[in-house]
Amino acid sequence: MKPDELQGILDSHREWLTTEGGVKANLSRANLSRANLSRANLSWANLSWADLSWANLSRANLSGATGLLQPFGWLRDTFETTAQGFVVYRAQRGQFSNPDGWVFEPGAILTEVCHSDRALDCACGVAFATLDWVREKHPRDIIWRCLIPWQRSCGIVVPYNTDGKARCDYLELVEVVEA
C-alpha cells in the first residue's frame, strides 16, 4: 500500500474514532510490510490477514483491532499440551547458526534473549514450529520434539503473520523425531 493511501485511511479512521464522520479503517489483506505505523491509532481497525511483517508498530494503539492473531489461542489450537507445557518442534541446524554453547541432546535446554516485536516474522530467540512446518522447511535436518514449560510460556513470541513458526526464550529438548 502506498504511504499516502495509508495516511488517508488512518486520517479517516482517526476522524471516525473522534467525531461522527470518517470511516473505520479496513486494512484486511493490506500489504503493510515495512509501513511506519508508529503512534498510529488502529483501535477497532480491521487488520485481518494484513501483512505486518517489519512494520513499525511502536506505540501504536491496537486495542480492539480485529484480525490480530491471539498468541495463546494459536499455541493452544496448534500444539499438543501436557501437564508440563507445550510440545513443539525445531530443526537442529535451522536457517541460522546456533549460539555457542547450545548442545543438542535429550534434556538439554536452549536459551536466547527473545525479540518481543510480533511484527517480525523472524528475529532473535529460540525458533520453534509445528512438525509439518519443520519437515517442509528443513527436510534434511534432525528434528527435535521439545517442551516449553508452562512457567516459561511468558517468553513466547508469536508473530502476527506466523505460518507455523514462533520463538521463545527457553526450550527443553526431549527427543529426536524419527523420520
Coordinates of C-alpha atoms in Angstrom, one line a residue:
M1 CA 0.0 0.0 0.0
K2 CA 1.3 3.4 -0.9
P3 CA 2.2 5.7 2.1
D4 CA -0.2 8.5 1.0
E5 CA -3.1 6.0 0.6
L6 CA -2.4 4.5 4.1
Q7 CA -2.2 8.0 5.6
G8 CA -5.6 8.8 4.1
I9 CA -7.1 5.7 5.7
L10 CA -5.5 6.5 9.0
D11 CA -6.8 10.1 8.9
S12 CA -10.3 9.0 8.1
H13 CA -10.1 6.3 10.9
R14 CA -8.9 8.9 13.4
E15 CA -11.9 11.1 12.4
W16 CA -14.2 8.0 12.8
L17 CA -12.8 7.5 16.3
T18 CA -13.2 11.1 17.4
T19 CA -16.2 12.5 15.6
E20 CA -19.3 11.4 13.8
G21 CA -17.5 11.5 10.4
G22 CA -14.8 9.4 8.9
V23 CA -14.6 5.8 8.1
K24 CA -13.5 2.9 10.2
A25 CA -10.2 1.5 8.8
N26 CA -10.5 -1.7 6.9
L27 CA -6.9 -2.9 6.3
S28 CA -7.8 -6.5 5.8
R29 CA -5.4 -8.2 3.4
A30 CA -3.4 -4.9 3.1
N31 CA 0.3 -5.1 2.4
L32 CA 1.6 -3.1 5.4
S33 CA 5.0 -4.7 5.4
R34 CA 7.6 -2.1 6.4
A35 CA 5.0 0.5 6.9
N36 CA 5.6 3.2 9.6
L37 CA 2.7 2.8 11.9
S38 CA 4.4 4.1 14.9
R39 CA 2.0 6.0 17.1
A40 CA -0.9 5.2 14.7
N41 CA -4.3 4.8 16.4
L42 CA -5.5 1.5 14.9
S43 CA -8.0 0.8 17.7
W44 CA -11.0 -1.1 16.3
A45 CA -9.4 -1.3 12.8
N46 CA -9.9 -4.5 10.8
L47 CA -6.4 -6.0 10.3
S48 CA -7.5 -9.5 9.3
W49 CA -4.8 -11.1 7.1
A50 CA -2.9 -7.8 6.9
D51 CA 0.9 -8.3 6.2
L52 CA 2.5 -6.5 9.2
S53 CA 6.0 -8.0 8.6
W54 CA 8.7 -5.5 9.5
A55 CA 6.0 -2.8 10.1
N56 CA 7.0 -0.3 12.8
L57 CA 4.2 -0.6 15.4
S58 CA 6.0 1.1 18.3
R59 CA 3.5 3.0 20.4
A60 CA 0.7 2.1 18.0
N61 CA -2.7 1.7 19.6
L62 CA -4.1 -1.8 18.6
S63 CA -6.8 -2.0 21.3
G64 CA -9.9 -3.7 19.9
A65 CA -8.3 -4.2 16.5
T66 CA -9.8 -7.3 14.8
G67 CA -8.0 -9.9 12.9
L68 CA -4.8 -10.0 15.0
L69 CA -3.6 -13.4 15.9
Q70 CA -4.1 -14.2 19.6
P71 CA -0.9 -15.9 20.7
F72 CA -2.2 -18.2 23.5
G73 CA -5.2 -19.3 21.4
W74 CA -2.9 -20.1 18.5
L75 CA -0.5 -22.1 20.7
R76 CA -3.4 -24.0 22.3
D77 CA -5.0 -24.8 19.0
T78 CA -1.8 -25.7 17.2
F79 CA 0.4 -27.6 19.6
E80 CA -0.1 -30.6 21.9
T81 CA -0.2 -29.7 25.6
T82 CA 0.9 -31.8 28.5
A83 CA 0.8 -31.3 32.3
Q84 CA 4.3 -29.8 31.8
G85 CA 3.7 -27.4 28.9
F86 CA 3.6 -27.0 25.1
V87 CA 5.1 -29.7 22.9
V88 CA 6.8 -28.0 20.0
Y89 CA 9.4 -28.9 17.3
R90 CA 12.6 -27.4 16.0
A91 CA 15.3 -28.2 13.4
Q92 CA 18.7 -28.8 14.9
R93 CA 20.6 -26.6 12.5
G94 CA 17.8 -24.4 11.3
Q95 CA 18.4 -21.4 9.0
F96 CA 20.9 -19.6 11.1
S97 CA 24.0 -20.6 13.1
N98 CA 23.2 -21.8 16.6
P99 CA 24.6 -19.8 19.5
D100 CA 27.8 -21.1 21.1
G101 CA 27.1 -23.3 24.0
W102 CA 23.9 -24.9 22.6
V103 CA 24.1 -28.7 23.0
F104 CA 21.7 -31.0 21.2
E105 CA 20.9 -34.0 23.4
P106 CA 17.9 -35.1 25.3
G107 CA 17.3 -32.9 28.4
A108 CA 19.4 -30.0 27.1
I109 CA 18.0 -26.5 27.5
L110 CA 18.3 -23.9 24.7
T111 CA 18.0 -20.3 25.8
E112 CA 18.3 -17.0 23.9
V113 CA 17.1 -13.5 24.5
C114 CA 13.8 -13.3 22.5
H115 CA 12.9 -10.3 20.4
S116 CA 9.5 -9.2 21.5
D117 CA 8.2 -7.5 18.3
R118 CA 5.4 -9.6 17.0
A119 CA 5.5 -7.7 13.7
L120 CA 8.8 -9.5 12.9
D121 CA 8.3 -12.9 11.4
C122 CA 11.9 -13.9 12.2
A123 CA 14.0 -12.5 15.0
C124 CA 16.3 -13.4 17.9
G125 CA 15.0 -16.2 20.1
V126 CA 14.9 -20.0 20.1
A127 CA 12.8 -20.8 17.0
F128 CA 10.2 -23.5 17.1
A129 CA 7.4 -24.6 14.9
T130 CA 4.8 -27.2 14.0
L131 CA 6.2 -30.6 13.0
D132 CA 4.8 -30.1 9.4
W133 CA 6.5 -26.7 9.1
V134 CA 9.9 -28.1 10.3
R135 CA 9.6 -31.1 7.9
E136 CA 8.7 -28.8 5.0
K137 CA 11.4 -26.1 5.6
H138 CA 14.2 -28.4 6.8
P139 CA 13.7 -31.8 5.2
R140 CA 17.3 -33.0 5.7
D141 CA 17.8 -31.7 9.2
I142 CA 17.5 -33.5 12.5
I143 CA 14.1 -32.6 14.1
W144 CA 13.6 -32.4 17.8
R145 CA 10.5 -32.8 19.9
C146 CA 10.7 -30.1 22.5
L147 CA 8.9 -28.7 25.5
I148 CA 8.2 -25.2 26.6
P149 CA 7.2 -25.4 30.3
W150 CA 4.1 -23.6 31.4
Q151 CA 6.1 -21.4 33.7
R152 CA 8.2 -20.3 30.7
S153 CA 5.3 -19.6 28.4
C154 CA 5.5 -15.8 29.1
G155 CA 8.7 -15.9 27.0
I156 CA 6.9 -17.0 23.8
V157 CA 6.5 -14.6 20.9
V158 CA 4.1 -15.5 18.1
P159 CA 4.4 -13.2 15.1
Y160 CA 1.2 -11.7 13.8
N161 CA 1.7 -13.4 10.4
T162 CA 3.1 -16.7 11.5
D163 CA 3.0 -19.5 9.0
G164 CA 3.6 -22.1 11.8
K165 CA 6.8 -20.7 13.3
A166 CA 7.3 -18.7 16.5
R167 CA 10.1 -18.1 19.0
C168 CA 10.8 -18.3 22.7
D169 CA 13.5 -17.6 25.3
Y170 CA 13.6 -21.2 26.8
L171 CA 13.2 -24.6 25.2
E172 CA 13.8 -28.1 26.5
L173 CA 14.9 -30.8 24.0
V174 CA 13.0 -34.0 24.6
E175 CA 13.9 -36.4 21.8
V176 CA 14.7 -36.7 18.2
V177 CA 11.7 -37.3 16.0
E178 CA 12.0 -40.4 13.8
A179 CA 11.8 -39.8 10.1

